[in-house]
GROMACS .gro file of C-alpha atoms in nm:
model
  434
    1MET     CA    1   2.703  -2.720   0.482
    2ALA     CA    2   2.344  -2.618   0.434
    3ASP     CA    3   2.198  -2.559   0.781
    4LEU     CA    4   1.898  -2.331   0.723
    5GLN     CA    5   1.538  -2.413   0.629
    6LEU     CA    6   1.215  -2.233   0.536
    7LYS     CA    7   1.151  -2.099   0.885
    8GLU     CA    8   1.495  -1.934   0.891
    9ALA     CA    9   1.434  -1.790   0.545
   10ILE     CA   10   1.106  -1.633   0.656
   11ALA     CA   11   1.264  -1.512   0.981
   12MET     CA   12   1.553  -1.344   0.799
   13ALA     CA   13   1.328  -1.180   0.541
   14LEU     CA   14   1.094  -1.043   0.810
   15GLY     CA   15   1.392  -0.954   1.028
   16GLY     CA   16   1.528  -0.736   0.750
   17MET     CA   17   1.195  -0.557   0.702
   18ILE     CA   18   1.001  -0.519   1.027
   19GLY     CA   19   1.274  -0.363   1.242
   20GLY     CA   20   1.360  -0.079   1.010
   21GLY     CA   21   1.012   0.003   0.885
   22ILE     CA   22   0.811   0.013   1.204
   23TYR     CA   23   1.064   0.165   1.440
   24SER     CA   24   1.245   0.418   1.223
   25ALA     CA   25   1.108   0.487   0.876
   26PHE     CA   26   0.753   0.474   1.013
   27GLY     CA   27   0.763   0.824   1.161
   28ILE     CA   28   0.895   0.973   0.837
   29VAL     CA   29   0.616   0.805   0.639
   30VAL     CA   30   0.352   0.946   0.875
   31ALA     CA   31   0.505   1.293   0.853
   32ILE     CA   32   0.451   1.285   0.476
   33ALA     CA   33   0.125   1.088   0.438
   34GLY     CA   34  -0.043   1.174   0.768
   35LYS     CA   35  -0.342   0.954   0.846
   36ALA     CA   36  -0.311   0.795   0.501
   37ALA     CA   37   0.017   0.630   0.605
   38TRP     CA   38  -0.153   0.288   0.587
   39PHE     CA   39  -0.214   0.347   0.216
   40ALA     CA   40   0.149   0.443   0.161
   41PHE     CA   41   0.261   0.112   0.313
   42LEU     CA   42   0.008  -0.073   0.098
   43ILE     CA   43   0.146   0.089  -0.217
   44ALA     CA   44   0.509   0.025  -0.125
   45GLY     CA   45   0.435  -0.334  -0.024
   46SER     CA   46   0.254  -0.400  -0.351
   47ILE     CA   47   0.546  -0.268  -0.560
   48ALA     CA   48   0.790  -0.468  -0.347
   49MET     CA   49   0.579  -0.779  -0.411
   50CYS     CA   50   0.605  -0.717  -0.787
   51ALA     CA   51   0.982  -0.684  -0.751
   52GLY     CA   52   0.992  -1.000  -0.540
   53TYR     CA   53   0.807  -1.189  -0.812
   54SER     CA   54   1.057  -1.061  -1.070
   55TYR     CA   55   1.349  -1.174  -0.852
   56VAL     CA   56   1.198  -1.522  -0.809
   57LYS     CA   57   1.150  -1.563  -1.186
   58LEU     CA   58   1.499  -1.435  -1.265
   59ASN     CA   59   1.640  -1.671  -1.003
   60GLU     CA   60   1.471  -1.963  -1.180
   61LEU     CA   61   1.604  -1.844  -1.517
   62THR     CA   62   1.974  -1.808  -1.436
   63ASP     CA   63   2.209  -2.099  -1.392
   64GLU     CA   64   2.377  -1.956  -1.083
   65GLN     CA   65   2.198  -1.873  -0.761
   66GLY     CA   66   2.240  -1.507  -0.676
   67GLY     CA   67   2.087  -1.162  -0.682
   68ALA     CA   68   2.071  -0.859  -0.909
   69PRO     CA   69   2.440  -0.856  -1.017
   70THR     CA   70   2.421  -1.225  -1.112
   71TYR     CA   71   2.102  -1.175  -1.313
   72LEU     CA   72   2.258  -0.887  -1.505
   73ARG     CA   73   2.580  -1.075  -1.567
   74ASP     CA   74   2.403  -1.390  -1.688
   75THR     CA   75   2.141  -1.220  -1.908
   76ILE     CA   76   2.305  -0.904  -2.040
   77GLY     CA   77   2.672  -0.996  -1.999
   78ASN     CA   78   2.773  -0.644  -1.892
   79SER     CA   79   3.014  -0.684  -1.602
   80THR     CA   80   3.050  -0.310  -1.536
   81LEU     CA   81   2.675  -0.264  -1.496
   82SER     CA   82   2.665  -0.576  -1.280
   83GLY     CA   83   2.946  -0.446  -1.060
   84MET     CA   84   2.796  -0.100  -1.020
   85THR     CA   85   2.463  -0.254  -0.923
   86GLY     CA   86   2.637  -0.469  -0.664
   87TRP     CA   87   2.822  -0.175  -0.513
   88SER     CA   88   2.505   0.037  -0.503
   89LEU     CA   89   2.323  -0.240  -0.319
   90LEU     CA   90   2.612  -0.279  -0.077
   91PHE     CA   91   2.597   0.089   0.015
   92GLY     CA   92   2.220   0.052   0.051
   93TYR     CA   93   2.273  -0.231   0.300
   94ILE     CA   94   2.523  -0.024   0.494
   95GLY     CA   95   2.266   0.255   0.513
   96SER     CA   96   1.999   0.007   0.621
   97MET     CA   97   2.211  -0.129   0.905
   98ALA     CA   98   2.289   0.225   1.016
   99LEU     CA   99   1.916   0.302   1.009
  100TYR     CA  100   1.831   0.002   1.226
  101ALA     CA  101   2.111   0.077   1.470
  102TYR     CA  102   1.997   0.441   1.483
  103ALA     CA  103   1.643   0.334   1.575
  104PHE     CA  104   1.769   0.080   1.832
  105ALA     CA  105   1.975   0.349   2.002
  106GLY     CA  106   1.681   0.591   2.004
  107PHE     CA  107   1.456   0.345   2.186
  108PHE     CA  108   1.732   0.241   2.422
  109ALA     CA  109   1.806   0.600   2.516
  110GLU     CA  110   1.436   0.680   2.558
  111MET     CA  111   1.376   0.382   2.786
  112ILE     CA  112   1.665   0.442   3.028
  113GLY     CA  113   1.698   0.819   2.999
  114ARG     CA  114   1.921   1.043   2.794
  115LEU     CA  115   2.243   0.957   2.971
  116HIS     CA  116   2.592   1.029   2.851
  117TYR     CA  117   2.904   0.821   2.887
  118MET     CA  118   3.247   0.980   2.890
  119GLY     CA  119   3.106   1.290   2.724
  120LEU     CA  120   2.955   1.101   2.429
  121PRO     CA  121   2.579   1.082   2.354
  122LEU     CA  122   2.457   0.742   2.474
  123SER     CA  123   2.266   0.675   2.150
  124LYS     CA  124   2.588   0.693   1.946
  125VAL     CA  125   2.767   0.453   2.180
  126VAL     CA  126   2.476   0.207   2.169
  127SER     CA  127   2.458   0.218   1.787
  128VAL     CA  128   2.824   0.119   1.759
  129ALA     CA  129   2.793  -0.146   2.032
  130LEU     CA  130   2.492  -0.309   1.867
  131ILE     CA  131   2.669  -0.343   1.533
  132ALA     CA  132   2.980  -0.480   1.708
  133VAL     CA  133   2.772  -0.752   1.880
  134PHE     CA  134   2.630  -0.877   1.552
  135VAL     CA  135   2.965  -0.859   1.377
  136GLY     CA  136   3.086  -1.105   1.641
  137LEU     CA  137   2.777  -1.327   1.604
  138ASN     CA  138   2.812  -1.342   1.226
  139LEU     CA  139   3.175  -1.440   1.259
  140LEU     CA  140   3.057  -1.755   1.441
  141GLY     CA  141   2.877  -1.887   1.133
  142ALA     CA  142   2.543  -1.931   0.958
  143ALA     CA  143   2.375  -2.176   1.197
  144GLU     CA  144   2.416  -1.953   1.505
  145THR     CA  145   2.299  -1.649   1.310
  146GLY     CA  146   1.993  -1.827   1.170
  147LYS     CA  147   1.889  -1.962   1.511
  148ALA     CA  148   1.923  -1.618   1.668
  149GLU     CA  149   1.707  -1.476   1.389
  150ASP     CA  150   1.431  -1.732   1.457
  151VAL     CA  151   1.400  -1.618   1.820
  152LEU     CA  152   1.424  -1.246   1.748
  153THR     CA  153   1.170  -1.251   1.465
  154PHE     CA  154   0.913  -1.466   1.647
  155PHE     CA  155   0.914  -1.232   1.946
  156LYS     CA  156   0.885  -0.908   1.750
  157VAL     CA  157   0.618  -1.031   1.508
  158LEU     CA  158   0.410  -1.154   1.803
  159VAL     CA  159   0.437  -0.821   1.988
  160ILE     CA  160   0.378  -0.607   1.679
  161GLY     CA  161   0.083  -0.824   1.579
  162VAL     CA  162  -0.078  -0.790   1.923
  163PHE     CA  163  -0.007  -0.416   1.928
  164GLY     CA  164  -0.148  -0.356   1.580
  165PHE     CA  165  -0.465  -0.565   1.590
  166TRP     CA  166  -0.549  -0.483   1.952
  167GLY     CA  167  -0.485  -0.115   1.879
  168VAL     CA  168  -0.711  -0.118   1.573
  169TRP     CA  169  -0.987  -0.281   1.778
  170PHE     CA  170  -0.939  -0.030   2.060
  171ALA     CA  171  -0.955   0.263   1.816
  172TYR     CA  172  -1.258   0.115   1.638
  173THR     CA  173  -1.460   0.052   1.955
  174GLY     CA  174  -1.369   0.399   2.079
  175GLU     CA  175  -1.471   0.552   1.746
  176GLN     CA  176  -1.120   0.685   1.695
  177LEU     CA  177  -1.019   0.477   1.393
  178SER     CA  178  -0.902   0.709   1.116
  179PHE     CA  179  -0.855   0.620   0.749
  180GLY     CA  180  -0.738   0.955   0.611
  181PHE     CA  181  -0.961   0.919   0.305
  182SER     CA  182  -0.925   1.289   0.221
  183GLN     CA  183  -0.554   1.236   0.152
  184LEU     CA  184  -0.587   0.929  -0.068
  185ALA     CA  185  -0.642   1.138  -0.382
  186THR     CA  186  -0.325   1.341  -0.320
  187VAL     CA  187   0.033   1.262  -0.411
  188SER     CA  188   0.150   1.249  -0.048
  189PRO     CA  189   0.085   0.874   0.005
  190ILE     CA  190   0.291   0.794  -0.305
  191MET     CA  191   0.574   1.017  -0.183
  192ALA     CA  192   0.558   0.846   0.154
  193ALA     CA  193   0.560   0.504  -0.015
  194ALA     CA  194   0.882   0.601  -0.191
  195MET     CA  195   1.042   0.706   0.137
  196SER     CA  196   0.935   0.380   0.303
  197PHE     CA  197   1.091   0.157   0.038
  198VAL     CA  198   1.393   0.082   0.256
  199ALA     CA  199   1.147  -0.094   0.487
  200PHE     CA  200   1.072  -0.351   0.216
  201GLN     CA  201   1.421  -0.457   0.112
  202GLY     CA  202   1.494  -0.734   0.360
  203TRP     CA  203   1.346  -1.019   0.155
  204GLN     CA  204   1.590  -0.986  -0.135
  205LEU     CA  205   1.885  -1.046   0.095
  206LEU     CA  206   1.782  -1.412   0.084
  207MET     CA  207   1.900  -1.435  -0.275
  208TYR     CA  208   2.260  -1.412  -0.152
  209ASP     CA  209   2.219  -1.679   0.119
  210GLN     CA  210   2.105  -1.963  -0.105
  211SER     CA  211   2.404  -2.186  -0.039
  212GLN     CA  212   2.308  -2.185   0.330
  213PHE     CA  213   1.966  -2.347   0.269
  214GLU     CA  214   1.876  -2.711   0.221
  215ASN     CA  215   1.623  -2.637  -0.058
  216PRO     CA  216   1.719  -2.285  -0.170
  217ILE     CA  217   1.495  -2.230  -0.474
  218ASP     CA  218   1.176  -2.357  -0.308
  219ASP     CA  219   1.243  -2.220   0.042
  220ILE     CA  220   1.337  -1.871  -0.075
  221ARG     CA  221   1.046  -1.848  -0.319
  222LYS     CA  222   0.802  -1.937  -0.040
  223ALA     CA  223   0.976  -1.705   0.206
  224ILE     CA  224   0.948  -1.407  -0.030
  225TYR     CA  225   0.581  -1.473  -0.105
  226ILE     CA  226   0.504  -1.504   0.267
  227SER     CA  227   0.724  -1.236   0.421
  228ILE     CA  228   0.631  -0.936   0.203
  229PRO     CA  229   0.252  -0.966   0.258
  230VAL     CA  230   0.302  -1.033   0.631
  231ALA     CA  231   0.529  -0.729   0.668
  232THR     CA  232   0.288  -0.512   0.469
  233LEU     CA  233  -0.007  -0.619   0.685
  234LEU     CA  234   0.185  -0.543   1.003
  235TYR     CA  235   0.284  -0.198   0.874
  236ILE     CA  236  -0.080  -0.123   0.788
  237VAL     CA  237  -0.231  -0.221   1.124
  238VAL     CA  238   0.043  -0.039   1.314
  239ALA     CA  239  -0.020   0.271   1.102
  240PHE     CA  240  -0.394   0.256   1.175
  241THR     CA  241  -0.330   0.218   1.547
  242THR     CA  242  -0.069   0.489   1.582
  243VAL     CA  243  -0.226   0.766   1.372
  244SER     CA  244  -0.568   0.700   1.527
  245LEU     CA  245  -0.448   0.723   1.887
  246LEU     CA  246  -0.178   0.991   1.864
  247PRO     CA  247  -0.181   1.346   1.725
  248LEU     CA  248   0.037   1.374   1.416
  249SER     CA  249   0.239   1.646   1.589
  250VAL     CA  250   0.348   1.399   1.857
  251ILE     CA  251   0.456   1.144   1.597
  252ALA     CA  252   0.649   1.409   1.406
  253VAL     CA  253   0.844   1.513   1.716
  254SER     CA  254   0.936   1.159   1.828
  255PRO     CA  255   0.899   0.932   1.524
  256GLU     CA  256   1.121   0.651   1.656
  257VAL     CA  257   0.924   0.610   1.980
  258SER     CA  258   0.571   0.696   1.864
  259LEU     CA  259   0.461   0.334   1.902
  260LEU     CA  260   0.560   0.343   2.267
  261TRP     CA  261   0.334   0.643   2.334
  262ALA     CA  262   0.050   0.486   2.135
  263GLY     CA  263   0.087   0.166   2.335
  264ILE     CA  264   0.037   0.351   2.663
  265LYS     CA  265  -0.310   0.455   2.541
  266PHE     CA  266  -0.453   0.103   2.549
  267MET     CA  267  -0.183  -0.131   2.686
  268GLY     CA  268  -0.073   0.074   2.986
  269PRO     CA  269   0.285   0.124   3.108
  270VAL     CA  270   0.360  -0.248   3.111
  271GLY     CA  271   0.241  -0.287   2.752
  272ALA     CA  272   0.441   0.016   2.646
  273PHE     CA  273   0.749  -0.135   2.812
  274ILE     CA  274   0.695  -0.455   2.612
  275ILE     CA  275   0.670  -0.246   2.296
  276GLY     CA  276   1.002  -0.085   2.387
  277ILE     CA  277   1.166  -0.424   2.439
  278SER     CA  278   1.018  -0.539   2.108
  279ALA     CA  279   1.170  -0.235   1.938
  280LEU     CA  280   1.512  -0.334   2.069
  281PHE     CA  281   1.464  -0.693   1.951
  282SER     CA  282   1.326  -0.580   1.614
  283THR     CA  283   1.602  -0.339   1.522
  284ALA     CA  284   1.867  -0.580   1.652
  285SER     CA  285   1.712  -0.852   1.437
  286ALA     CA  286   1.725  -0.625   1.131
  287VAL     CA  287   2.095  -0.553   1.187
  288ASN     CA  288   2.162  -0.925   1.223
  289ALA     CA  289   1.973  -1.027   0.908
  290THR     CA  290   2.121  -0.751   0.694
  291LEU     CA  291   2.479  -0.806   0.811
  292PHE     CA  292   2.457  -1.183   0.763
  293SER     CA  293   2.310  -1.162   0.413
  294GLY     CA  294   2.517  -0.860   0.314
  295ALA     CA  295   2.832  -1.055   0.396
  296GLN     CA  296   2.718  -1.346   0.179
  297PHE     CA  297   2.636  -1.101  -0.100
  298SER     CA  298   2.981  -0.945  -0.070
  299SER     CA  299   3.138  -1.291  -0.089
  300ASP     CA  300   2.959  -1.349  -0.421
  301LEU     CA  301   3.085  -1.014  -0.551
  302ILE     CA  302   3.440  -1.114  -0.459
  303ASP     CA  303   3.402  -1.450  -0.635
  304TYR     CA  304   3.289  -1.273  -0.954
  305GLY     CA  305   3.570  -1.017  -0.934
  306LEU     CA  306   3.330  -0.734  -0.850
  307LEU     CA  307   3.507  -0.654  -0.521
  308PRO     CA  308   3.882  -0.665  -0.444
  309ASP     CA  309   3.982  -1.020  -0.345
  310ARG     CA  310   4.171  -0.888  -0.042
  311PHE     CA  311   3.835  -0.897   0.137
  312GLY     CA  312   3.783  -1.265   0.058
  313SER     CA  313   3.931  -1.428   0.368
  314SER     CA  314   3.674  -1.647   0.546
  315GLY     CA  315   3.633  -1.764   0.900
  316ASP     CA  316   3.587  -2.121   1.017
  317GLY     CA  317   3.215  -2.112   0.944
  318GLY     CA  318   3.267  -2.012   0.583
  319VAL     CA  319   3.179  -1.650   0.663
  320PRO     CA  320   3.385  -1.379   0.487
  321SER     CA  321   3.522  -1.234   0.810
  322LYS     CA  322   3.706  -0.936   0.663
  323ILE     CA  323   3.403  -0.804   0.477
  324ILE     CA  324   3.185  -0.849   0.788
  325ILE     CA  325   3.420  -0.623   0.980
  326VAL     CA  326   3.433  -0.367   0.696
  327LEU     CA  327   3.052  -0.359   0.669
  328GLY     CA  328   3.025  -0.320   1.045
  329VAL     CA  329   3.272  -0.032   1.063
  330LEU     CA  330   3.109   0.157   0.774
  331SER     CA  331   2.760   0.105   0.917
  332ALA     CA  332   2.869   0.226   1.259
  333ALA     CA  333   3.024   0.539   1.104
  334PHE     CA  334   2.705   0.608   0.908
  335ALA     CA  335   2.493   0.563   1.222
  336VAL     CA  336   2.707   0.810   1.414
  337TYR     CA  337   2.742   1.081   1.149
  338GLY     CA  338   2.426   1.045   0.938
  339SER     CA  339   2.077   1.180   1.003
  340LEU     CA  340   1.761   0.967   1.008
  341SER     CA  341   1.622   1.141   0.700
  342SER     CA  342   1.940   1.123   0.493
  343ILE     CA  343   2.002   0.756   0.576
  344THR     CA  344   1.642   0.659   0.493
  345SER     CA  345   1.637   0.858   0.170
  346PHE     CA  346   1.967   0.728   0.034
  347ALA     CA  347   1.887   0.365   0.113
  348SER     CA  348   1.537   0.392  -0.036
  349LEU     CA  349   1.672   0.547  -0.357
  350ALA     CA  350   1.924   0.264  -0.396
  351PHE     CA  351   1.661  -0.007  -0.357
  352ILE     CA  352   1.405   0.172  -0.575
  353ALA     CA  353   1.658   0.188  -0.859
  354VAL     CA  354   1.764  -0.178  -0.830
  355PHE     CA  355   1.414  -0.318  -0.779
  356GLY     CA  356   1.292  -0.123  -1.080
  357GLY     CA  357   1.586  -0.249  -1.281
  358MET     CA  358   1.514  -0.612  -1.192
  359SER     CA  359   1.146  -0.568  -1.282
  360TYR     CA  360   1.255  -0.435  -1.619
  361LEU     CA  361   1.500  -0.724  -1.663
  362ALA     CA  362   1.225  -0.979  -1.593
  363PHE     CA  363   1.003  -0.804  -1.850
  364ARG     CA  364   1.291  -0.794  -2.100
  365GLU     CA  365   1.352  -1.168  -2.060
  366ARG     CA  366   0.980  -1.255  -2.062
  367ASP     CA  367   1.016  -1.488  -2.362
  368GLN     CA  368   1.281  -1.688  -2.175
  369ILE     CA  369   1.093  -1.715  -1.844
  370ASP     CA  370   0.839  -1.991  -1.798
  371ASP     CA  371   0.488  -1.890  -1.689
  372LEU     CA  372   0.574  -1.523  -1.636
  373ILE     CA  373   0.272  -1.308  -1.551
  374THR     CA  374   0.389  -1.010  -1.756
  375PRO     CA  375   0.177  -0.734  -1.591
  376VAL     CA  376   0.349  -0.800  -1.256
  377PRO     CA  377   0.700  -0.679  -1.353
  378VAL     CA  378   0.539  -0.401  -1.559
  379ILE     CA  379   0.369  -0.272  -1.243
  380GLY     CA  380   0.700  -0.299  -1.060
  381MET     CA  381   0.871  -0.094  -1.331
  382GLY     CA  382   0.601   0.172  -1.331
  383GLY     CA  383   0.588   0.204  -0.954
  384THR     CA  384   0.961   0.245  -0.907
  385ALA     CA  385   0.983   0.483  -1.204
  386LEU     CA  386   0.728   0.702  -1.025
  387PHE     CA  387   0.886   0.666  -0.681
  388PHE     CA  388   1.237   0.780  -0.774
  389PRO     CA  389   1.166   1.137  -0.895
  390LEU     CA  390   0.893   1.190  -0.635
  391LEU     CA  391   1.132   1.103  -0.354
  392LEU     CA  392   1.395   1.342  -0.486
  393TYR     CA  393   1.137   1.619  -0.535
  394ASN     CA  394   0.995   1.574  -0.184
  395LEU     CA  395   1.344   1.592  -0.035
  396TYR     CA  396   1.426   1.906  -0.233
  397ARG     CA  397   1.099   2.071  -0.131
  398THR     CA  398   1.093   1.979   0.238
  399SER     CA  399   1.459   1.937   0.330
  400PRO     CA  400   1.706   2.096   0.087
  401GLY     CA  401   2.000   2.017   0.313
  402THR     CA  402   1.914   1.647   0.316
  403PHE     CA  403   1.855   1.656  -0.060
  404TYR     CA  404   2.203   1.792  -0.131
  405LEU     CA  405   2.356   1.549   0.119
  406VAL     CA  406   2.189   1.253  -0.053
  407ILE     CA  407   2.304   1.381  -0.393
  408ALA     CA  408   2.658   1.418  -0.261
  409ILE     CA  409   2.656   1.062  -0.122
  410THR     CA  410   2.518   0.930  -0.452
  411VAL     CA  411   2.783   1.112  -0.655
  412PHE     CA  412   3.054   0.977  -0.425
  413VAL     CA  413   2.928   0.618  -0.460
  414LEU     CA  414   2.893   0.640  -0.839
  415GLY     CA  415   3.234   0.804  -0.866
  416ALA     CA  416   3.397   0.530  -0.660
  417GLU     CA  417   3.229   0.266  -0.876
  418LEU     CA  418   3.339   0.427  -1.201
  419LEU     CA  419   3.696   0.463  -1.079
  420TYR     CA  420   3.711   0.097  -0.981
  421PHE     CA  421   3.558  -0.033  -1.303
  422LYS     CA  422   3.721   0.219  -1.537
  423GLY     CA  423   4.004  -0.019  -1.618
  424ASP     CA  424   3.749  -0.301  -1.676
  425PRO     CA  425   3.904  -0.536  -1.419
  426LEU     CA  426   3.611  -0.767  -1.488
  427GLY     CA  427   3.650  -0.791  -1.861
  428ASN     CA  428   3.740  -1.154  -1.839
  429VAL     CA  429   3.414  -1.227  -1.658
  430SER     CA  430   3.173  -1.043  -1.886
  431GLY     CA  431   3.139  -1.322  -2.132
  432GLU     CA  432   3.056  -1.592  -1.878
  433GLY     CA  433   2.685  -1.528  -1.889
  434ASN     CA  434   2.664  -1.546  -2.269
   0.00000   0.00000   0.00000
């Protein structure tokens, strides 16, 4: 039964973007781009918008409602490529949920003190507990998840909006507003944009939830075109506020909680406390949206034979309960054992590759797509093609250990995919899109 409408679509798209970007990846972006962080978010948001446009057009072209694997299967007919894309995205979502849980735990620990429980760091316990809560919520069904997302997203967008615009005004009237113009001509904002790409992936999760919406094509198209610009604007004003009011050295030391310290400057302790609560709501919302949509995406992969059907058992609400639990366990493990930099880098690389691929696919099918504005997917292709090597180079230059860890994770994922698809278990599906 279709229970969700446009407001839920917008809430889920924003829920998958705002929590991760502002409260976790934000500090890494500032460390790279400095006071030009606002420009990095503008670049990343613009490329994400081009990818979003490509997704919308491909969604209108294909007979079946779905995401990147469906588009590849229906247009190219290569089931192995479709399956590998699906698996890569799935690992990207696992990394994203770990990132959001990581940030949630950081704020939680900062707000109540660095306590330990039974000899374990509190942040690790909280990360696992947060994911467990939303595994349980998603097992209840789509309607409960969507309603929870409405409340979470409204609260966090309101708080972040007040923080960002009030902070910009405070910095402007105090002659502290900084634009970082000297860095705009350097490559650092582009590198930072590549690192921040994980912050712009939440909207495409909607493509896997279409059966849950009353008017899926129209609602999701509107939600994508609304949520990406709104998220980009919020990132920009928050970047202006934070880098104008705090020394970059402070942000670099405590990237997850830098907004809290910036809030104290003009909102006082009470305002900073509200920012902290908003951070908890925001990152929780991002876990919820990603887990809900990731489970629907996994269900589609199972239906197409792209994942083992042993994960296909559903709960009473039509939710694939086994895959929800598997996603939750893997995300919790990643949150406990991964680092902020490695999680962010791996997830961004996965989404850069897929978004670039979908922009290329829209350009490739331009003669079959009605009213396609061809330069838009071309810009998406060019931007992601630039992001990918720059992100790898920046990692190698600034954090060789993280670089080799990301390479190792990537090799493991690709190896697992190739092993699974080596026997072409999907051969009987590959011709369906022809």
